[in-house]
mmCIF file of C-alpha atoms in Angstrom:
data_model
loop_
_atom_site.group_PDB
_atom_site.id
_atom_site.type_symbol
_atom_site.label_atom_id
_atom_site.label_comp_id
_atom_site.label_asym_id
_atom_site.label_seq_id
_atom_site.Cartn_x
_atom_site.Cartn_y
_atom_site.Cartn_z
ATOM 1 C CA GLY A 8 -30.569 -6.457 22.750
ATOM 2 C CA ASN A 9 -33.822 -7.889 21.459
ATOM 3 C CA SER A 10 -34.695 -11.498 22.183
ATOM 4 C CA VAL A 11 -37.618 -13.926 22.064
ATOM 5 C CA THR A 12 -38.048 -16.951 24.317
ATOM 6 C CA GLN A 13 -40.485 -19.705 23.391
ATOM 7 C CA MET A 14 -41.581 -22.718 25.367
ATOM 8 C CA GLU A 15 -39.501 -25.692 24.409
ATOM 9 C CA GLY A 16 -41.008 -28.482 22.408
ATOM 10 C CA PRO A 17 -41.868 -30.786 21.031
ATOM 11 C CA VAL A 18 -45.524 -30.590 21.996
ATOM 12 C CA THR A 19 -47.823 -33.528 21.268
ATOM 13 C CA LEU A 20 -51.593 -33.194 21.615
ATOM 14 C CA SER A 21 -54.664 -35.180 20.702
ATOM 15 C CA GLU A 22 -57.100 -33.743 18.192
ATOM 16 C CA GLU A 23 -59.528 -31.213 19.717
ATOM 17 C CA ALA A 24 -57.226 -30.500 22.671
ATOM 18 C CA PHE A 25 -56.501 -26.949 23.837
ATOM 19 C CA LEU A 26 -53.168 -25.472 22.759
ATOM 20 C CA THR A 27 -50.973 -22.891 24.433
ATOM 21 C CA ILE A 28 -47.467 -22.040 23.255
ATOM 22 C CA ASN A 29 -45.764 -19.529 25.528
ATOM 23 C CA CYS A 30 -43.724 -16.650 24.156
ATOM 24 C CA THR A 31 -41.990 -13.857 26.072
ATOM 25 C CA TYR A 32 -39.813 -11.124 24.690
ATOM 26 C CA THR A 33 -37.176 -8.567 25.615
ATOM 27 C CA ALA A 34 -37.093 -5.323 23.668
ATOM 28 C CA THR A 35 -37.035 -1.590 24.200
ATOM 29 C CA GLY A 36 -40.040 0.486 23.298
ATOM 30 C CA TYR A 37 -43.072 -1.068 21.647
ATOM 31 C CA PRO A 38 -42.128 -3.773 19.172
ATOM 32 C CA SER A 39 -44.544 -5.453 16.780
ATOM 33 C CA LEU A 40 -45.130 -9.128 17.576
ATOM 34 C CA PHE A 41 -45.736 -11.999 15.169
ATOM 35 C CA TRP A 42 -46.447 -15.701 15.070
ATOM 36 C CA TYR A 43 -45.184 -17.541 12.000
ATOM 37 C CA VAL A 44 -45.919 -21.176 11.138
ATOM 38 C CA GLN A 45 -43.785 -23.563 9.104
ATOM 39 C CA TYR A 46 -45.581 -26.625 7.743
ATOM 40 C CA PRO A 47 -43.462 -29.630 6.740
ATOM 41 C CA GLY A 48 -41.537 -28.918 3.543
ATOM 42 C CA GLU A 49 -42.843 -25.360 3.254
ATOM 43 C CA GLY A 50 -41.624 -21.841 3.981
ATOM 44 C CA LEU A 51 -42.591 -19.619 6.880
ATOM 45 C CA GLN A 52 -46.108 -18.198 6.745
ATOM 46 C CA LEU A 53 -47.480 -15.386 8.852
ATOM 47 C CA LEU A 54 -50.131 -16.753 11.200
ATOM 48 C CA LEU A 55 -51.067 -13.574 13.073
ATOM 49 C CA LYS A 56 -49.616 -10.339 14.369
ATOM 50 C CA ALA A 57 -50.203 -7.519 16.866
ATOM 51 C CA THR A 58 -48.631 -4.102 16.619
ATOM 52 C CA LYS A 59 -49.509 -2.437 19.910
ATOM 53 C CA ALA A 60 -50.204 -3.290 23.535
ATOM 54 C CA ASP A 61 -53.500 -5.120 24.248
ATOM 55 C CA ASP A 62 -54.026 -5.873 20.553
ATOM 56 C CA LYS A 63 -55.286 -9.387 19.829
ATOM 57 C CA GLY A 64 -54.181 -11.079 16.642
ATOM 58 C CA SER A 65 -56.290 -13.942 15.331
ATOM 59 C CA ASN A 66 -56.376 -16.273 12.334
ATOM 60 C CA LYS A 67 -57.575 -19.816 11.599
ATOM 61 C CA GLY A 68 -58.828 -20.235 15.184
ATOM 62 C CA PHE A 69 -55.490 -19.181 16.684
ATOM 63 C CA GLU A 70 -55.254 -16.129 18.959
ATOM 64 C CA ALA A 71 -52.528 -14.199 20.749
ATOM 65 C CA THR A 72 -52.751 -11.041 22.856
ATOM 66 C CA TYR A 73 -49.926 -8.483 23.132
ATOM 67 C CA ARG A 74 -49.324 -8.100 26.894
ATOM 68 C CA LYS A 75 -46.923 -5.253 27.549
ATOM 69 C CA GLU A 76 -47.027 -5.691 31.344
ATOM 70 C CA THR A 77 -45.814 -9.295 31.150
ATOM 71 C CA THR A 78 -43.883 -8.890 27.847
ATOM 72 C CA SER A 79 -45.724 -11.902 26.472
ATOM 73 C CA PHE A 80 -47.526 -12.990 23.301
ATOM 74 C CA HIS A 81 -48.783 -16.502 24.014
ATOM 75 C CA LEU A 82 -50.400 -18.459 21.174
ATOM 76 C CA GLU A 83 -53.679 -20.281 21.889
ATOM 77 C CA LYS A 84 -56.188 -22.406 20.035
ATOM 78 C CA GLY A 85 -59.260 -23.940 21.566
ATOM 79 C CA SER A 86 -59.390 -27.130 19.508
ATOM 80 C CA VAL A 87 -56.411 -28.280 17.458
ATOM 81 C CA GLN A 88 -56.599 -30.392 14.314
ATOM 82 C CA VAL A 89 -54.150 -32.830 12.771
ATOM 83 C CA SER A 90 -53.537 -30.244 10.037
ATOM 84 C CA ASP A 91 -52.135 -27.836 12.670
ATOM 85 C CA SER A 92 -49.040 -30.023 13.025
ATOM 86 C CA ALA A 93 -46.143 -27.698 12.231
ATOM 87 C CA VAL A 94 -43.363 -25.638 13.782
ATOM 88 C CA TYR A 95 -44.498 -22.343 15.318
ATOM 89 C CA PHE A 96 -42.171 -19.333 15.658
ATOM 90 C CA CYS A 97 -42.739 -16.247 17.763
ATOM 91 C CA ALA A 98 -40.967 -13.133 16.477
ATOM 92 C CA LEU A 99 -40.621 -9.439 17.158
ATOM 93 C CA ASN A 100 -39.810 -6.428 15.037
ATOM 94 C CA PRO A 101 -38.355 -3.524 17.019
ATOM 95 C CA SER A 102 -40.071 -0.187 17.021
ATOM 96 C CA SER A 103 -36.865 1.802 16.695
ATOM 97 C CA GLY A 104 -33.549 1.593 14.930
ATOM 98 C CA SER A 105 -32.625 1.798 11.296
ATOM 99 C CA ALA A 106 -33.234 -1.862 10.559
ATOM 100 C CA ARG A 107 -36.510 -3.748 10.711
ATOM 101 C CA GLN A 108 -35.208 -7.235 11.061
ATOM 102 C CA LEU A 109 -37.308 -9.900 12.725
ATOM 103 C CA THR A 110 -35.887 -11.547 15.828
ATOM 104 C CA PHE A 111 -37.206 -15.101 16.108
ATOM 105 C CA GLY A 112 -37.586 -17.558 18.927
ATOM 106 C CA SER A 113 -36.204 -21.049 18.461
ATOM 107 C CA GLY A 114 -39.526 -22.541 17.391
ATOM 108 C CA THR A 115 -41.951 -25.049 18.927
ATOM 109 C CA GLN A 116 -42.724 -28.281 17.122
ATOM 110 C CA LEU A 117 -46.416 -29.235 17.451
ATOM 111 C CA THR A 118 -47.708 -32.688 16.578
ATOM 112 C CA VAL A 119 -51.455 -33.360 16.718
ATOM 113 C CA LEU A 120 -52.516 -36.996 16.828
ATOM 114 C CA PRO A 121 -55.880 -38.204 15.495
ATOM 115 C CA GLU B 1 -50.469 -12.625 -6.332
ATOM 116 C CA ALA B 2 -47.231 -14.561 -6.750
ATOM 117 C CA GLY B 3 -45.204 -15.149 -3.621
ATOM 118 C CA VAL B 4 -41.479 -14.906 -3.021
ATOM 119 C CA ALA B 5 -39.600 -17.223 -5.367
ATOM 120 C CA GLN B 6 -36.268 -18.848 -4.575
ATOM 121 C CA SER B 7 -33.961 -21.198 -6.415
ATOM 122 C CA PRO B 8 -32.552 -23.724 -6.190
ATOM 123 C CA ARG B 9 -34.603 -25.532 -3.533
ATOM 124 C CA TYR B 10 -31.761 -27.849 -2.601
ATOM 125 C CA LYS B 11 -27.990 -27.718 -3.054
ATOM 126 C CA ILE B 12 -25.232 -30.068 -1.960
ATOM 127 C CA ILE B 13 -21.602 -28.950 -2.259
ATOM 128 C CA GLU B 14 -18.190 -29.819 -0.882
ATOM 129 C CA LYS B 15 -16.515 -27.508 1.604
ATOM 130 C CA ARG B 16 -14.420 -24.763 0.011
ATOM 131 C CA GLN B 17 -16.662 -24.710 -3.067
ATOM 132 C CA SER B 18 -18.801 -21.705 -3.927
ATOM 133 C CA VAL B 19 -22.576 -21.500 -4.230
ATOM 134 C CA ALA B 20 -25.171 -18.883 -5.169
ATOM 135 C CA PHE B 21 -28.843 -18.516 -4.316
ATOM 136 C CA TRP B 22 -31.418 -16.450 -6.151
ATOM 137 C CA CYS B 23 -34.505 -14.646 -4.872
ATOM 138 C CA ASN B 24 -37.354 -12.855 -6.641
ATOM 139 C CA PRO B 25 -39.482 -10.880 -4.160
ATOM 140 C CA ILE B 26 -43.170 -10.056 -4.378
ATOM 141 C CA SER B 27 -43.758 -7.425 -7.034
ATOM 142 C CA GLY B 28 -43.635 -3.914 -5.632
ATOM 143 C CA HIS B 29 -41.950 -4.861 -2.361
ATOM 144 C CA ALA B 30 -39.161 -2.429 -1.609
ATOM 145 C CA THR B 31 -37.505 -4.340 1.205
ATOM 146 C CA LEU B 32 -35.754 -7.686 0.812
ATOM 147 C CA TYR B 33 -34.192 -9.834 3.519
ATOM 148 C CA TRP B 34 -31.923 -12.882 3.574
ATOM 149 C CA TYR B 35 -32.120 -15.107 6.659
ATOM 150 C CA GLN B 36 -30.111 -18.181 7.659
ATOM 151 C CA GLN B 37 -32.009 -20.928 9.500
ATOM 152 C CA ILE B 38 -29.866 -23.600 11.101
ATOM 153 C CA LEU B 39 -31.678 -26.831 11.973
ATOM 154 C CA GLY B 40 -33.588 -26.504 15.247
ATOM 155 C CA GLN B 41 -33.212 -22.733 15.447
ATOM 156 C CA GLY B 42 -35.168 -19.688 14.392
ATOM 157 C CA PRO B 43 -34.078 -17.733 11.322
ATOM 158 C CA LYS B 44 -31.300 -15.188 11.753
ATOM 159 C CA LEU B 45 -31.024 -12.111 9.540
ATOM 160 C CA LEU B 46 -27.974 -11.956 7.282
ATOM 161 C CA ILE B 47 -28.705 -8.844 5.246
ATOM 162 C CA GLN B 48 -31.523 -6.391 4.541
ATOM 163 C CA PHE B 49 -31.955 -4.295 1.394
ATOM 164 C CA GLN B 50 -34.186 -1.265 0.930
ATOM 165 C CA ASN B 51 -34.613 -1.012 -2.853
ATOM 166 C CA ASN B 52 -31.045 -1.677 -4.012
ATOM 167 C CA GLY B 53 -29.258 -0.249 -0.968
ATOM 168 C CA VAL B 54 -28.034 -2.208 2.050
ATOM 169 C CA VAL B 55 -29.792 -1.276 5.317
ATOM 170 C CA ASP B 56 -28.190 -3.825 7.638
ATOM 171 C CA ASP B 57 -25.466 -6.389 6.985
ATOM 172 C CA SER B 58 -24.014 -6.483 10.487
ATOM 173 C CA GLN B 59 -24.499 -10.261 10.834
ATOM 174 C CA LEU B 60 -23.232 -11.186 7.371
ATOM 175 C CA PRO B 61 -19.845 -12.999 7.478
ATOM 176 C CA LYS B 62 -18.341 -10.709 4.883
ATOM 177 C CA ASP B 63 -15.147 -12.718 4.461
ATOM 178 C CA ARG B 64 -17.158 -15.424 2.689
ATOM 179 C CA PHE B 65 -20.717 -14.181 2.120
ATOM 180 C CA SER B 66 -21.802 -11.532 -0.354
ATOM 181 C CA ALA B 67 -25.169 -10.344 -1.590
ATOM 182 C CA GLU B 68 -26.459 -7.926 -4.151
ATOM 183 C CA ARG B 69 -29.792 -6.614 -5.311
ATOM 184 C CA LEU B 70 -29.494 -5.198 -8.777
ATOM 185 C CA LYS B 71 -32.151 -2.742 -9.964
ATOM 186 C CA GLY B 72 -33.946 -3.092 -6.654
ATOM 187 C CA VAL B 73 -35.736 -6.310 -7.591
ATOM 188 C CA ASP B 74 -34.032 -9.730 -7.696
ATOM 189 C CA SER B 75 -31.253 -10.612 -5.304
ATOM 190 C CA THR B 76 -28.443 -13.142 -5.139
ATOM 191 C CA LEU B 77 -26.610 -14.431 -2.084
ATOM 192 C CA LYS B 78 -23.207 -16.042 -2.576
ATOM 193 C CA ILE B 79 -20.968 -18.087 -0.326
ATOM 194 C CA GLN B 80 -17.305 -18.478 -1.287
ATOM 195 C CA PRO B 81 -15.710 -20.602 0.056
ATOM 196 C CA ALA B 82 -18.317 -22.658 1.922
ATOM 197 C CA LYS B 83 -17.682 -24.182 5.334
ATOM 198 C CA LEU B 84 -19.376 -27.120 7.022
ATOM 199 C CA GLU B 85 -21.160 -24.760 9.437
ATOM 200 C CA ASP B 86 -22.880 -23.017 6.508
ATOM 201 C CA SER B 87 -25.221 -26.001 6.176
ATOM 202 C CA ALA B 88 -28.636 -24.437 6.734
ATOM 203 C CA VAL B 89 -31.796 -23.254 5.007
ATOM 204 C CA TYR B 90 -31.419 -19.836 3.407
ATOM 205 C CA LEU B 91 -34.661 -17.910 3.421
ATOM 206 C CA CYS B 92 -35.514 -14.864 1.385
ATOM 207 C CA ALA B 93 -38.310 -12.559 2.520
ATOM 208 C CA SER B 94 -39.795 -9.311 1.289
ATOM 209 C CA SER B 95 -42.040 -6.582 2.650
ATOM 210 C CA GLN B 96 -43.681 -3.516 1.164
ATOM 211 C CA GLY B 97 -41.655 -1.116 3.261
ATOM 212 C CA GLY B 98 -39.245 -1.246 6.160
ATOM 213 C CA HIS B 99 -41.671 -0.365 8.941
ATOM 214 C CA SER B 100 -41.799 -2.514 12.056
ATOM 215 C CA THR B 101 -45.496 -3.295 11.516
ATOM 216 C CA ASP B 102 -44.977 -4.543 7.948
ATOM 217 C CA THR B 103 -45.505 -8.229 7.338
ATOM 218 C CA GLN B 104 -42.529 -10.070 5.895
ATOM 219 C CA TYR B 105 -43.425 -12.725 3.331
ATOM 220 C CA PHE B 106 -41.054 -15.672 3.069
ATOM 221 C CA GLY B 107 -40.030 -17.847 0.172
ATOM 222 C CA PRO B 108 -39.731 -21.655 0.424
ATOM 223 C CA GLY B 109 -36.002 -21.462 1.140
ATOM 224 C CA THR B 110 -32.900 -23.149 -0.236
ATOM 225 C CA ARG B 111 -31.579 -26.059 1.802
ATOM 226 C CA LEU B 112 -27.775 -26.091 1.607
ATOM 227 C CA THR B 113 -25.733 -29.099 2.653
ATOM 228 C CA VAL B 114 -21.950 -28.678 2.838
ATOM 229 C CA LEU B 115 -20.005 -31.959 2.926
#
């Protein structure tokens, strides 16, 4: 079946540090890949997505590249801010099958200290 | 553009009681999803509707959970009777279609506590 594995948290960084959150997936075919973010007290928001191999999704300084050969979609940001503190979820949507449900990883809690 | 609306935001009930959640998707979105998010885990799909038909309810505990989407717009999710393990955040999401590349937009969720 489909699955997503994220690096375990929590992750604590100082402001302006470099961020990497690892994400690997298992799926047949060519799924679409997503990063969602959940700020405290709020719902899930799409951060970025990539729909085919070698695509790079980017938004708000965050980037992730769809690597088919390593089945990965790692999230990176060059300089984090306190306002980036949130829980980050990697997710996939399979390319086949009658349903289009998202399969999520377990989430990575990020705390950025001033 | 208005986002996905859900109500109530919080609900506390005793076990064996019943509870209902309401969702209003983004206007024009054909596909609606209900997810269950247990603390410390990623959301898990319960049911997916395409317009007012069910596409996937394979992970819905049908002995106690039910959902409907009348007229292909609003949806309600019901639990009857509730168990302690149903304590979770229930998220509603919608997307324009059911394609794998479509973005799903999430509501703020309903946090359910079963005592």
